[in-house]
XYZ file of C-alpha atoms in Angstrom:
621
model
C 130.961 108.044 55.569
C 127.853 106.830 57.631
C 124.900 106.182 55.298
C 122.679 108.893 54.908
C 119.663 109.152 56.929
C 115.915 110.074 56.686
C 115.123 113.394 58.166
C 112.214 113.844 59.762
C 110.223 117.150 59.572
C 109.331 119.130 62.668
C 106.373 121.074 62.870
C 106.513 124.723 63.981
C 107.138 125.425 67.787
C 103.733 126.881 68.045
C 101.862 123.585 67.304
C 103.779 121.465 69.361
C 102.758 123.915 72.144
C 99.039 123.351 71.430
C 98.717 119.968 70.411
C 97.786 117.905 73.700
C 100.642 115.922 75.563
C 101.332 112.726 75.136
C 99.815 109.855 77.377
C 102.547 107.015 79.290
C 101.172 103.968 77.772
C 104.494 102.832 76.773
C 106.971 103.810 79.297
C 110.659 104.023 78.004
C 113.917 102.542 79.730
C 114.595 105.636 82.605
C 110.861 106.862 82.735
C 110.382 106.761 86.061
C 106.807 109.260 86.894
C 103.611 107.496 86.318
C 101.057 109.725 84.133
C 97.765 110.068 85.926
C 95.541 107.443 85.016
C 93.268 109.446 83.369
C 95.888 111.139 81.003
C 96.071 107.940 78.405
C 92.659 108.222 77.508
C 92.737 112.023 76.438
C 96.285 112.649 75.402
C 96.625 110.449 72.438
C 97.293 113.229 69.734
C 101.258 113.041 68.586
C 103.578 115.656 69.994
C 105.221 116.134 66.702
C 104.364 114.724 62.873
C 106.699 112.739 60.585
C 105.300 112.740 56.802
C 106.984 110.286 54.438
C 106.637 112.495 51.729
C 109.145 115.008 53.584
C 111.791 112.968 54.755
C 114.572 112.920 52.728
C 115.232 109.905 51.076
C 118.912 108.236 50.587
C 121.331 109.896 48.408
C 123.407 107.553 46.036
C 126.897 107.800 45.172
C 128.350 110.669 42.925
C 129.531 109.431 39.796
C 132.013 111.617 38.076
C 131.342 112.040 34.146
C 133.811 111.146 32.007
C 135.518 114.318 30.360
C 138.111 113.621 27.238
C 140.876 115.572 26.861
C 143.126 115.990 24.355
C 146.467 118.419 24.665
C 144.920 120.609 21.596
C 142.113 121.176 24.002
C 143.254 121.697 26.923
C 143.269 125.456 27.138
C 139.624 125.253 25.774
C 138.073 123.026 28.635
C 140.515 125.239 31.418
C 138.160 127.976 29.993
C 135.025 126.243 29.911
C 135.710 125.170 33.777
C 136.502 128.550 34.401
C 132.916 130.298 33.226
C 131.227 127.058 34.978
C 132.893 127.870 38.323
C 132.005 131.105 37.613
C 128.763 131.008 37.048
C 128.508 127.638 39.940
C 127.854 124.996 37.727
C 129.747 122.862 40.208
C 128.977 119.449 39.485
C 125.287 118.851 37.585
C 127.092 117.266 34.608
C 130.006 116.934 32.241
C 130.239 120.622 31.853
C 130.296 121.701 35.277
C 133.395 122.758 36.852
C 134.625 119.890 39.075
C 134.171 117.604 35.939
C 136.144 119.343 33.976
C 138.910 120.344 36.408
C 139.046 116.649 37.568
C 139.592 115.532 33.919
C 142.633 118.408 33.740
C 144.206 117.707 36.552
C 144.425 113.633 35.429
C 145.962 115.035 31.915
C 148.155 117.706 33.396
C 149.129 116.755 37.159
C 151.546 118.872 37.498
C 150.102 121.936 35.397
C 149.894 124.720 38.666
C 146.583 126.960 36.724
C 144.654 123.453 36.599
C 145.409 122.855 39.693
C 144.679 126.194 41.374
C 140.940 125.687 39.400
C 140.275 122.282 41.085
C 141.336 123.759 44.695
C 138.327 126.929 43.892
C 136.064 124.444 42.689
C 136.054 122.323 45.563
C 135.983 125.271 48.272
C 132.949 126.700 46.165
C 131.653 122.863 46.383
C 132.254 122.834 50.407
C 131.158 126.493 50.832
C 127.632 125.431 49.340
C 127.814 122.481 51.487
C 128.211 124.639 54.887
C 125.356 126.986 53.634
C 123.502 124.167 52.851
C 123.659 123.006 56.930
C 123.370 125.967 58.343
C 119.689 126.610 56.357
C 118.404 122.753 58.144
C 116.917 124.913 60.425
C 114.802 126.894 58.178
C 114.394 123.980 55.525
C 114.907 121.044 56.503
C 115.254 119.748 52.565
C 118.643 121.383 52.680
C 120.387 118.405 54.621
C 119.673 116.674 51.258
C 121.266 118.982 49.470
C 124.409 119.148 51.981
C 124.385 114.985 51.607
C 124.401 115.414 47.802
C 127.766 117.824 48.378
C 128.976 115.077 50.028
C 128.881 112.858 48.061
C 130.509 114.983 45.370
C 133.331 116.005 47.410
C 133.967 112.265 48.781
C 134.246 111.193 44.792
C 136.201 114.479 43.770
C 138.692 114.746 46.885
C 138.303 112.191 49.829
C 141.749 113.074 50.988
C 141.364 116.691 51.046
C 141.658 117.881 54.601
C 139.053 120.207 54.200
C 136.216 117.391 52.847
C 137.082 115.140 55.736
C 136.245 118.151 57.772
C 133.178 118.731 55.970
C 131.983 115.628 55.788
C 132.606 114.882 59.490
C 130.261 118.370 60.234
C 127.719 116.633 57.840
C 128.026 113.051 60.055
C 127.568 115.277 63.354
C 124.446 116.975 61.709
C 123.366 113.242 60.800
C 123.521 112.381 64.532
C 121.691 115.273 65.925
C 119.023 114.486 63.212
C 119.039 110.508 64.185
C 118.836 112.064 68.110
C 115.941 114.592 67.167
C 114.395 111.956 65.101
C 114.668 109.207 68.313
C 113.678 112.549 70.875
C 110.032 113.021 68.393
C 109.669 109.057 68.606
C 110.075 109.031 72.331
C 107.419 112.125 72.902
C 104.544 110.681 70.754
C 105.152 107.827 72.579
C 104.860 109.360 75.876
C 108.469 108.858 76.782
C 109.066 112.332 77.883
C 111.883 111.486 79.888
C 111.171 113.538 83.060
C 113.547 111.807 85.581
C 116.652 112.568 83.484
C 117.274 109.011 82.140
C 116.547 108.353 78.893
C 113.498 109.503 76.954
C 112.393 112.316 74.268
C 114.370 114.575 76.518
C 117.861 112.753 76.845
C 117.665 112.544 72.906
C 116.644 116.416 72.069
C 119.585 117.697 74.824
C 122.385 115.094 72.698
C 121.261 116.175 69.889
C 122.103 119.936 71.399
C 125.151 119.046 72.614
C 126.087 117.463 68.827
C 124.851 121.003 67.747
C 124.779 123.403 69.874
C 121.514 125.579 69.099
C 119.866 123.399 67.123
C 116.389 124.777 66.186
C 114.751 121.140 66.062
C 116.120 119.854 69.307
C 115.211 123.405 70.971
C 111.292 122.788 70.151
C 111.280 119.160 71.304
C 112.490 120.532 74.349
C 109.870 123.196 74.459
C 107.245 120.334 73.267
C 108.318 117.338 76.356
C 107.992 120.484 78.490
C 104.488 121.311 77.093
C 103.656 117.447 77.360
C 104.466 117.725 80.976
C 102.585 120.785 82.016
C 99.515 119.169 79.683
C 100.182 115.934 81.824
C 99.475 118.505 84.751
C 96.363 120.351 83.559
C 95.000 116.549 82.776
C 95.591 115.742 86.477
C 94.014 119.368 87.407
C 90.668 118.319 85.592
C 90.539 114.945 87.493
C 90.865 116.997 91.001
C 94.700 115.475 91.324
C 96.677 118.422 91.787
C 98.995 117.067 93.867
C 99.923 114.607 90.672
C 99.607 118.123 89.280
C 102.201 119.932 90.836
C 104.417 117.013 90.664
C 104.363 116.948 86.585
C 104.928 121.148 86.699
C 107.851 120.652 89.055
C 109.319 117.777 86.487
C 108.334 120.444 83.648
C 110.136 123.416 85.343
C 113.518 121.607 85.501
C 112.875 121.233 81.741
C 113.685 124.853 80.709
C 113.828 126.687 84.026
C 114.731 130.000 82.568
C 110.964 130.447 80.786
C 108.017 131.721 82.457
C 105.761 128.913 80.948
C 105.830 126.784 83.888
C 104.730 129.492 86.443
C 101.710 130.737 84.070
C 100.411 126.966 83.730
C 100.887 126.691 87.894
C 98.894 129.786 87.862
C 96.354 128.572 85.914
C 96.315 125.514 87.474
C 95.744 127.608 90.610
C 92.726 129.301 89.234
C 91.260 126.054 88.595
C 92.058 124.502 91.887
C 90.303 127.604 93.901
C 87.433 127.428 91.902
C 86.925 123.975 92.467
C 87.525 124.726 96.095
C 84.847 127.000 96.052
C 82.163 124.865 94.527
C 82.856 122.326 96.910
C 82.580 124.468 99.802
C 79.507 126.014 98.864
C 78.078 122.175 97.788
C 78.893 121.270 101.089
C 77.090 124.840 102.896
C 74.338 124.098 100.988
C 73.818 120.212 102.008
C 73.788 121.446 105.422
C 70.874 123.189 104.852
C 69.103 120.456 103.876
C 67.573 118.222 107.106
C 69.673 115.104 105.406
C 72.820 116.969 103.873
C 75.441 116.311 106.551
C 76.800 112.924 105.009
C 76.745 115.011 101.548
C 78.770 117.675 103.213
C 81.248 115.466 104.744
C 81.507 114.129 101.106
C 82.230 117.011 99.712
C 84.711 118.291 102.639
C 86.632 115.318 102.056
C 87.223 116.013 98.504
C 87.654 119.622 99.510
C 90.510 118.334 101.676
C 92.266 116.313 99.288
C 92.441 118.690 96.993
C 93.094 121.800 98.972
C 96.325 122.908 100.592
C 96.722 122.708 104.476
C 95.036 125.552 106.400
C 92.803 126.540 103.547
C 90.311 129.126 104.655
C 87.102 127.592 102.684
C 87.740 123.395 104.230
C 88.331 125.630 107.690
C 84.786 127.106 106.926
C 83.526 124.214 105.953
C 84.898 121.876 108.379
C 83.889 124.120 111.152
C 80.498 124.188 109.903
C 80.257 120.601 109.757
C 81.512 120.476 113.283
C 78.515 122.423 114.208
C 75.955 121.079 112.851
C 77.259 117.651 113.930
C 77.299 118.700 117.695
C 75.291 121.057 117.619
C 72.459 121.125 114.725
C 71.579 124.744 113.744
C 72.966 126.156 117.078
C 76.604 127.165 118.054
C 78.290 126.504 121.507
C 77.110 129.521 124.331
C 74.452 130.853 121.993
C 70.830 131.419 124.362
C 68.148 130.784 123.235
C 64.144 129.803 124.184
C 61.703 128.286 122.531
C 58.019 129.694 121.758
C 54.972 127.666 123.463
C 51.923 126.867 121.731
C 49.573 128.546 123.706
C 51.905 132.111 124.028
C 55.289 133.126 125.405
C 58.279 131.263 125.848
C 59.748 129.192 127.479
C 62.926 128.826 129.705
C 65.992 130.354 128.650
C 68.366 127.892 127.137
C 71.936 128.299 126.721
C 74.295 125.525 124.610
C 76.954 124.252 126.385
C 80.048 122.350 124.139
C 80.184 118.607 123.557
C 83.160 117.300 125.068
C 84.983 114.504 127.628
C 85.298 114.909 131.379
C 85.815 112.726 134.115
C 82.952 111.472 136.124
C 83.182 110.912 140.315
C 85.704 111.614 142.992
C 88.823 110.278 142.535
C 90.370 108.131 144.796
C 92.065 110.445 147.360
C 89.418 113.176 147.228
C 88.680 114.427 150.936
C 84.611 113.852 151.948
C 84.266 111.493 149.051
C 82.060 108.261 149.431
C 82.482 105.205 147.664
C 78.916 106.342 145.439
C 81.149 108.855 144.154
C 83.256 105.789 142.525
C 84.708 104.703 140.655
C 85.500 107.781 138.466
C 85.400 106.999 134.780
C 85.409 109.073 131.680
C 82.240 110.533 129.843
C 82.297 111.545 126.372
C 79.086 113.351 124.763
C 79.723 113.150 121.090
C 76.829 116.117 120.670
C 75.769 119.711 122.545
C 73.377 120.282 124.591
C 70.879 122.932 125.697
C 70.488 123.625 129.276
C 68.366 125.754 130.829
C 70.417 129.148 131.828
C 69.125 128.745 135.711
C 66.913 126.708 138.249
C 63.004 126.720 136.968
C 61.185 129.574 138.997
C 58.338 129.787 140.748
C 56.785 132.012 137.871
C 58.179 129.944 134.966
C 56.097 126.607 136.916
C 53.001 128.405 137.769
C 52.903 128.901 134.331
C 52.437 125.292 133.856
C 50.079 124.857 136.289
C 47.773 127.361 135.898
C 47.976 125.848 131.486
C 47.932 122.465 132.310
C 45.827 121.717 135.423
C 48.351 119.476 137.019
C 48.564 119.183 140.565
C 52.085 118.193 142.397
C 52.987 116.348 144.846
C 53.381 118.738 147.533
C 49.728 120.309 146.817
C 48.357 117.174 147.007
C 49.461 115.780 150.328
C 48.764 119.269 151.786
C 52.404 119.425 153.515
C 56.544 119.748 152.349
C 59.468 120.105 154.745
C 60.263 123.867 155.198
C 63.096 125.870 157.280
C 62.013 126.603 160.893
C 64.014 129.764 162.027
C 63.353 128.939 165.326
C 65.048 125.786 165.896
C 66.968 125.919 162.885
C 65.754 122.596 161.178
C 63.968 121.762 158.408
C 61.017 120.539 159.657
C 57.329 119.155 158.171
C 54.586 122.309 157.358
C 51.157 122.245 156.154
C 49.800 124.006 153.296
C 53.323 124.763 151.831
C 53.786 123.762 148.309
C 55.639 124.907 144.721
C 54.179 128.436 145.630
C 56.426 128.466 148.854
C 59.704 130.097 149.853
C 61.981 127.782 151.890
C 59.988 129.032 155.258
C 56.984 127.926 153.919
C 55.812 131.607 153.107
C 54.545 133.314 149.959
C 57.539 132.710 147.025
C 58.439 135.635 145.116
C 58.079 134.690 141.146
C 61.809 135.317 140.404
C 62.611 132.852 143.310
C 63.524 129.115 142.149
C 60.764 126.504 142.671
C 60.972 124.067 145.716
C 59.102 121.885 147.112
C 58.649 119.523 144.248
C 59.130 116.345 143.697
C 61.086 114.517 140.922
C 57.383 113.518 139.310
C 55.987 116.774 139.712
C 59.710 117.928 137.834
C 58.905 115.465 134.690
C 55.903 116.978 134.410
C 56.758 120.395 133.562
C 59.602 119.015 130.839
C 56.796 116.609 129.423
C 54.309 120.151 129.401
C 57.378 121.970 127.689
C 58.053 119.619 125.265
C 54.549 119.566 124.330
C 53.943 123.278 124.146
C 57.227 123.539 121.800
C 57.541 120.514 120.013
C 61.300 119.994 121.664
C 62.369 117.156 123.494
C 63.021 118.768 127.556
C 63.904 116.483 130.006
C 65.980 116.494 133.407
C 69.478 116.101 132.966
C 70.857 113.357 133.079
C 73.600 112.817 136.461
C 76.435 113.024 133.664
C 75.377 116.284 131.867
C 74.594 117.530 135.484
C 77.898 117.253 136.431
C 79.232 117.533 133.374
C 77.596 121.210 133.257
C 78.986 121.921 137.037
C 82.331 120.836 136.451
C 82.311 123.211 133.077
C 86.214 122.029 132.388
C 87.568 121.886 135.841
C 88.583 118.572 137.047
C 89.009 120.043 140.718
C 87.244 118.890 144.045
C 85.060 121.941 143.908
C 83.978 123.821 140.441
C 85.992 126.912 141.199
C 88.992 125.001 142.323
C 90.016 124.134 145.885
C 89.045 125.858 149.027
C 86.754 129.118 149.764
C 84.776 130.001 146.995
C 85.924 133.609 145.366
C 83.471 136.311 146.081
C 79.920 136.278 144.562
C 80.548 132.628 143.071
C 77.344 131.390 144.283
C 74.725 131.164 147.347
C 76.750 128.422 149.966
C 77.028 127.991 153.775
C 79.641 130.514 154.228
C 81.025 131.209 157.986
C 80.074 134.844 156.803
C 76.329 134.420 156.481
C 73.490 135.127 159.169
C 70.034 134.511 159.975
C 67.559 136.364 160.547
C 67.753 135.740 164.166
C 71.442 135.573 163.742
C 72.018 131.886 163.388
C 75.468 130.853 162.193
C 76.528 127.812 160.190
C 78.577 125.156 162.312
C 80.071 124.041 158.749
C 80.922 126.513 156.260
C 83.559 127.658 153.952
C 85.856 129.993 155.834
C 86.182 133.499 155.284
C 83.082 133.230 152.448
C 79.809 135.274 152.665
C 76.704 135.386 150.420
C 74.224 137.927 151.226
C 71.811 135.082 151.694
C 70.346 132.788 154.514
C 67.738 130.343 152.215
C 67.691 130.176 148.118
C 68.429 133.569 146.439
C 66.429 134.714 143.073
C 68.192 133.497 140.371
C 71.089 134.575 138.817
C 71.893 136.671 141.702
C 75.425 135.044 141.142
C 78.418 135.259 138.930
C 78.021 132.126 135.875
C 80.182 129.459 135.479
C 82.308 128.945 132.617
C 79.473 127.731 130.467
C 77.590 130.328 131.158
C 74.963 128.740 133.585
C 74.254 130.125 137.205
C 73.795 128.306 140.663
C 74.694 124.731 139.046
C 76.963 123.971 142.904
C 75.134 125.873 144.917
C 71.423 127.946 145.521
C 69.051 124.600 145.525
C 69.705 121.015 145.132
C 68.604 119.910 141.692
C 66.423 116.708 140.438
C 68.494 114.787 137.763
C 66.649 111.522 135.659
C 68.666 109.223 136.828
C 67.567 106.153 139.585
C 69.719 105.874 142.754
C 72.541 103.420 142.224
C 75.055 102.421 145.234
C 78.319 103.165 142.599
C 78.883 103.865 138.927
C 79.680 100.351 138.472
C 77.607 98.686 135.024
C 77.188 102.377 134.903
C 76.389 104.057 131.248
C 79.476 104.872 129.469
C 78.123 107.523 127.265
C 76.231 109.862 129.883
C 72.921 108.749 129.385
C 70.575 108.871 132.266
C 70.851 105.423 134.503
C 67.112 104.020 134.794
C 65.271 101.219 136.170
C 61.891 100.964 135.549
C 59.774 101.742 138.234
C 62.455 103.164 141.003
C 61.389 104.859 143.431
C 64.852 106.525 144.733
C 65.980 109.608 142.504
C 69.176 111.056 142.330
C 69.778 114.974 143.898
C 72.960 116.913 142.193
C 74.552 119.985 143.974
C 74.991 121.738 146.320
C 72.343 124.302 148.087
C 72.377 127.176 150.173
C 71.976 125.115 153.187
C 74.911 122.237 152.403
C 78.041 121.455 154.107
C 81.456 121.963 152.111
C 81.673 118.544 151.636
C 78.000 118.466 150.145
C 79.108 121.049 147.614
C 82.033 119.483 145.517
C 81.337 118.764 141.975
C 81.378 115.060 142.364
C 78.670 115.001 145.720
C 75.892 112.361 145.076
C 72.921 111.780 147.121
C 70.264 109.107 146.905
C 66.097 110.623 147.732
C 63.170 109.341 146.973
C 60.828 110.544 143.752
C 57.839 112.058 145.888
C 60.170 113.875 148.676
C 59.735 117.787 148.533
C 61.470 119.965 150.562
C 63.061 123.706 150.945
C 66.160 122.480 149.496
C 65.352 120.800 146.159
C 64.465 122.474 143.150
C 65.651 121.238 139.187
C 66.300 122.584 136.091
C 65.537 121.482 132.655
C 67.774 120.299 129.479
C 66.975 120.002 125.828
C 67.932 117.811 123.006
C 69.510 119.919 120.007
């Protein structure tokens, strides 16, 4: 017989449950899963608790009392074993039963009664000894008591067929102890065992397999699963729940038929979208703070890491962030204008989307000149606010008539104006900002010519006084950025005639007054109009903005250049101090089809005013 071995007590089911798992400090052979690294430091209660005062200590050898007999008194002791079997006084000393049936059946071997005695005594012995294993469950003591029946039987009858089958039950209890005892070892050591190789685990399930329903092994199995979803809720608290989900997936292979694993993932859950929802709402609430957007890209990239793909609150939060990246406290297309200090407002703004386009004609574009070129890509990392349409007449007497300032055209006493007559644009006194393209009275709602690219500054120096706002002219880039609103196509609509009510070009279509025609115009196309149109009088363009190819010429900021080459890459305005050549951006109602595509360029200088030039203004968001 193996020697006997020293039990070790489990504690009830429902403490191993609540006591806190186990950290992986000391990683047993087959442990494969690395605990979080927090989990050490807060996980160092045991799993289970051994007590030496409850193990069971060794169990020495029975040693049979010596029993005289005598023939006179044989019948006597066959009595006395009789009432001691009766009443199962088996073995505790020289008048028990086995004693006394031992020392008969040495005196009388062959006597049949005697021998029929020893036979009930020992089955009474071995009977105990069964009840005596099958109560380890509920008392573990009882495995002593089933040890000290062994012991008995293996001095009384080692040969009996029935003892070496009892015995061997008591060695296969011994191992499933040892492998319980080995399984609680492993656990409080953090040696759960997870991967399937070794570990508390391996030892609880051999320990099953020695003994099939074995109460002890059963709650280590329930306890390594418990370590593993506490392994979990430890990487929960530290914001790891993808370490999270992969100690519940190792915990639901541990006893897949329980619904233990799927109320800790649900908890888990409940933790995760709260924490989701602080984070989003720490991150809304940076951005309303002037400084908050590197605090809410913090806290969107720990929403992200913890959050699973497409979540709606980092899709909130993200798209937010986008926003007030590119576009501060606006949104892309949203109008808006801005109130002046001394009453009303000023122009109506609409915010067009930060994006990439490519700048200039490419290299087989028809009508294209080599200022057009080389093409090159633009990015604008941030939005922009430009003014919905070409600055009126109205909208500039405003700022005249507030800030004194006199332009250029008012000044010299003189601009170029449209002479029905011969059909040129010729030079014409007293015509100035207040002038319609003939040189007559301008109706308010009528874009603003005859200005010069000084006298344009002006008013976006006045507006950005009056509102506190940065307004400027465009730069060429965001002009034609603006124009182009997407389309990467010779002209802004695409190729050819314009579609109907697109904008105010020369279209074959289009009279004079006297009944002039244009020698070159787009085929087929007709306006309504013969000069500049009030604005709007046209269908927008994909960003919302009106008359951007056609209508008047506009004033950008940037200084006439022969190419883009050593142009700015990133769409700021190219300026030299003191130039005196501007650049004009597209096209008006009196250019040529060629003078209308998206990529047309030409070079005039600052003071020139004319019937055909007006501007518009952007703003910094």
């Amino acid at each position: 017989m193996r020697p006997p071995l020293t039990a070790i007590v489990w504690t009830s089911l429902a403490l191993a449950v609540l006591l806190p798992g186990c950290g992986r400090d000391d990683a047993g052979e087959g442990d494969t899963v690395q605990a979080p690294d927090a989990a050490p430091s807060r996980v160092r209660a045991p799993i289970v608790t051994v007590s030496a005062d409850q193990a069971v200590s060794p169990v020495a050898p029975w040693q049979l009392p010596a029993v005289p007999v005598e023939d006179e008194g044989v019948e006597a002791l066959q009595t006395q074993a009789a009432e001691a079997l009766e009443a199962g006084r088996l073995f505790d000393g020289p008048q028990s039963a086995l004693p006394l049936y031992v020392a008969l059946a040495r005196h009388a071997p062959d006597d049949p009664d005697i021998a029929a005695g020893l036979d009930q005594a020992v089955a009474a012995l071995l009977e105990r000894g069964d009840a005596a294993l099958a109560a380890i469950d509920r008392n573990p003591a009882a495995l002593r008591t089933a040890h000290e029946i062994g012991a008995v039987a293996r001095t009384v009858a080692p040969e009996r067929e029935s003892v070496v089958r009892f015995l061997s039950r008591l060695d296969t209890v011994d191992q499933a102890q040892r492998a319980n005892r080995l399984g609680e070892e492993a656990l409080n050591a953090g040696r759960v065992g997870e991967n399937g190789q070794g570990g508390a685990l391996a030892r609880f399930k051999e320990a099953l397999e020695l003994r099939p329903g074995d109460v002890r092994a059963m709650q280590g199995i329930a306890a390594s699963e418990s370590a593993l979803i506490r392994r979990a809720e430890v990487a929960a608290a530290d914001d790891d729940f993808a370490g999270a989900e992969r100690w519940l997936q190792a915990a639901a292979k541990v006893r897949p038929d329980f619904e233990t694993v799927p109320h800790a993932r649900d908890r888990i859950e409940r933790l995760r979208a709260t924490r989701i929802g602080d984070l989003r709402d720490k991150g809304l609430a940076a951005l309303g703070r002037e400084d908050g957007l590197s605090d809410a890209r913090a806290a969107l990239a720990e929403l992200l890491r913890i959050a699973p793909p497409g979540d709606p609150a980092a899709v909130l939060l993200r798209t937010r962030i986008d926003l007030a990246t590119h576009y501060g406290l606006f949104r892309p297309g949203q109008a808006f204008t801005d109130a002046l200090r001394n009453g009303g407002r000023g122009p109506e703004l609409v915010v067009i989307p930060h994006g990439a386009f490519r700048m200039g004609a490419g290299d087989a574009e028809a009508d294209a000149t080599d200022a057009e070129r080389p093409a090159r890509n633009i990015r604008f990392p941030r939005g922009l606010a430009v003014a919905r349409h070409e600055v009126t007449v109205g909208e500039f007497g405003r700022f005249i008539a507030a800030s004194g300032y006199e332009p250029r055209a008012t000044r010299r006493g003189y601009s170029i104006a449209y002479d029905e007559r011969s059909g040129n644009l010729v030079r014409r006194s007293n015509v100035d900002w207040r002038s319609d393209y003939t040189g007559n009275r301008a109706d308010p709602s009528m874009p603003v010519i005859h200005v010069s690219a000084q006298d344009a500054m002006a008013y976006a120096d006045w507006l950005s006084e009056q509102t506190g706002e940065r307004y400027r002219l465009p730069s060429e880039a965001e002009f034609e950025y603006a124009l182009r609103a997407g389309s990467t196509s010779r002209f802004p609509w695409g190729e050819g005639t314009p579609p109907e009510r697109t904008g105010n070009f020369t279209g074959a279509l289009d009279r004079s007054p006297s009944g002039r025609e244009w020698r070159n115009a787009f085929d087929g196309y007709g306006d309504g109009a013969w000069g500049p149109a009030e604005v709007e009088s046209y269908r927008p363009g994909a960003f919302g903005l009106h008359d951007m190819a056609g209508n008047v010429s506009e004033w950008v900021a940037d200084c006439w250049h022969d190419s883009y080459r050593r142009a700015p890459d990133d769409g700021q305005a190219w300026v030299n101090p003191g130039c005196r050549t501007r650049v004009v951006r597209g096209g008006s109602w009196a250019s040529s089809p060629a003078q209308t595509r998206s990529a047309w360029r030409v070079a005039s200088p600052s003071d020139t005013t004319n019937a055909r030039i007006g501007f518009r203004v952007v703003r910094d968001i």
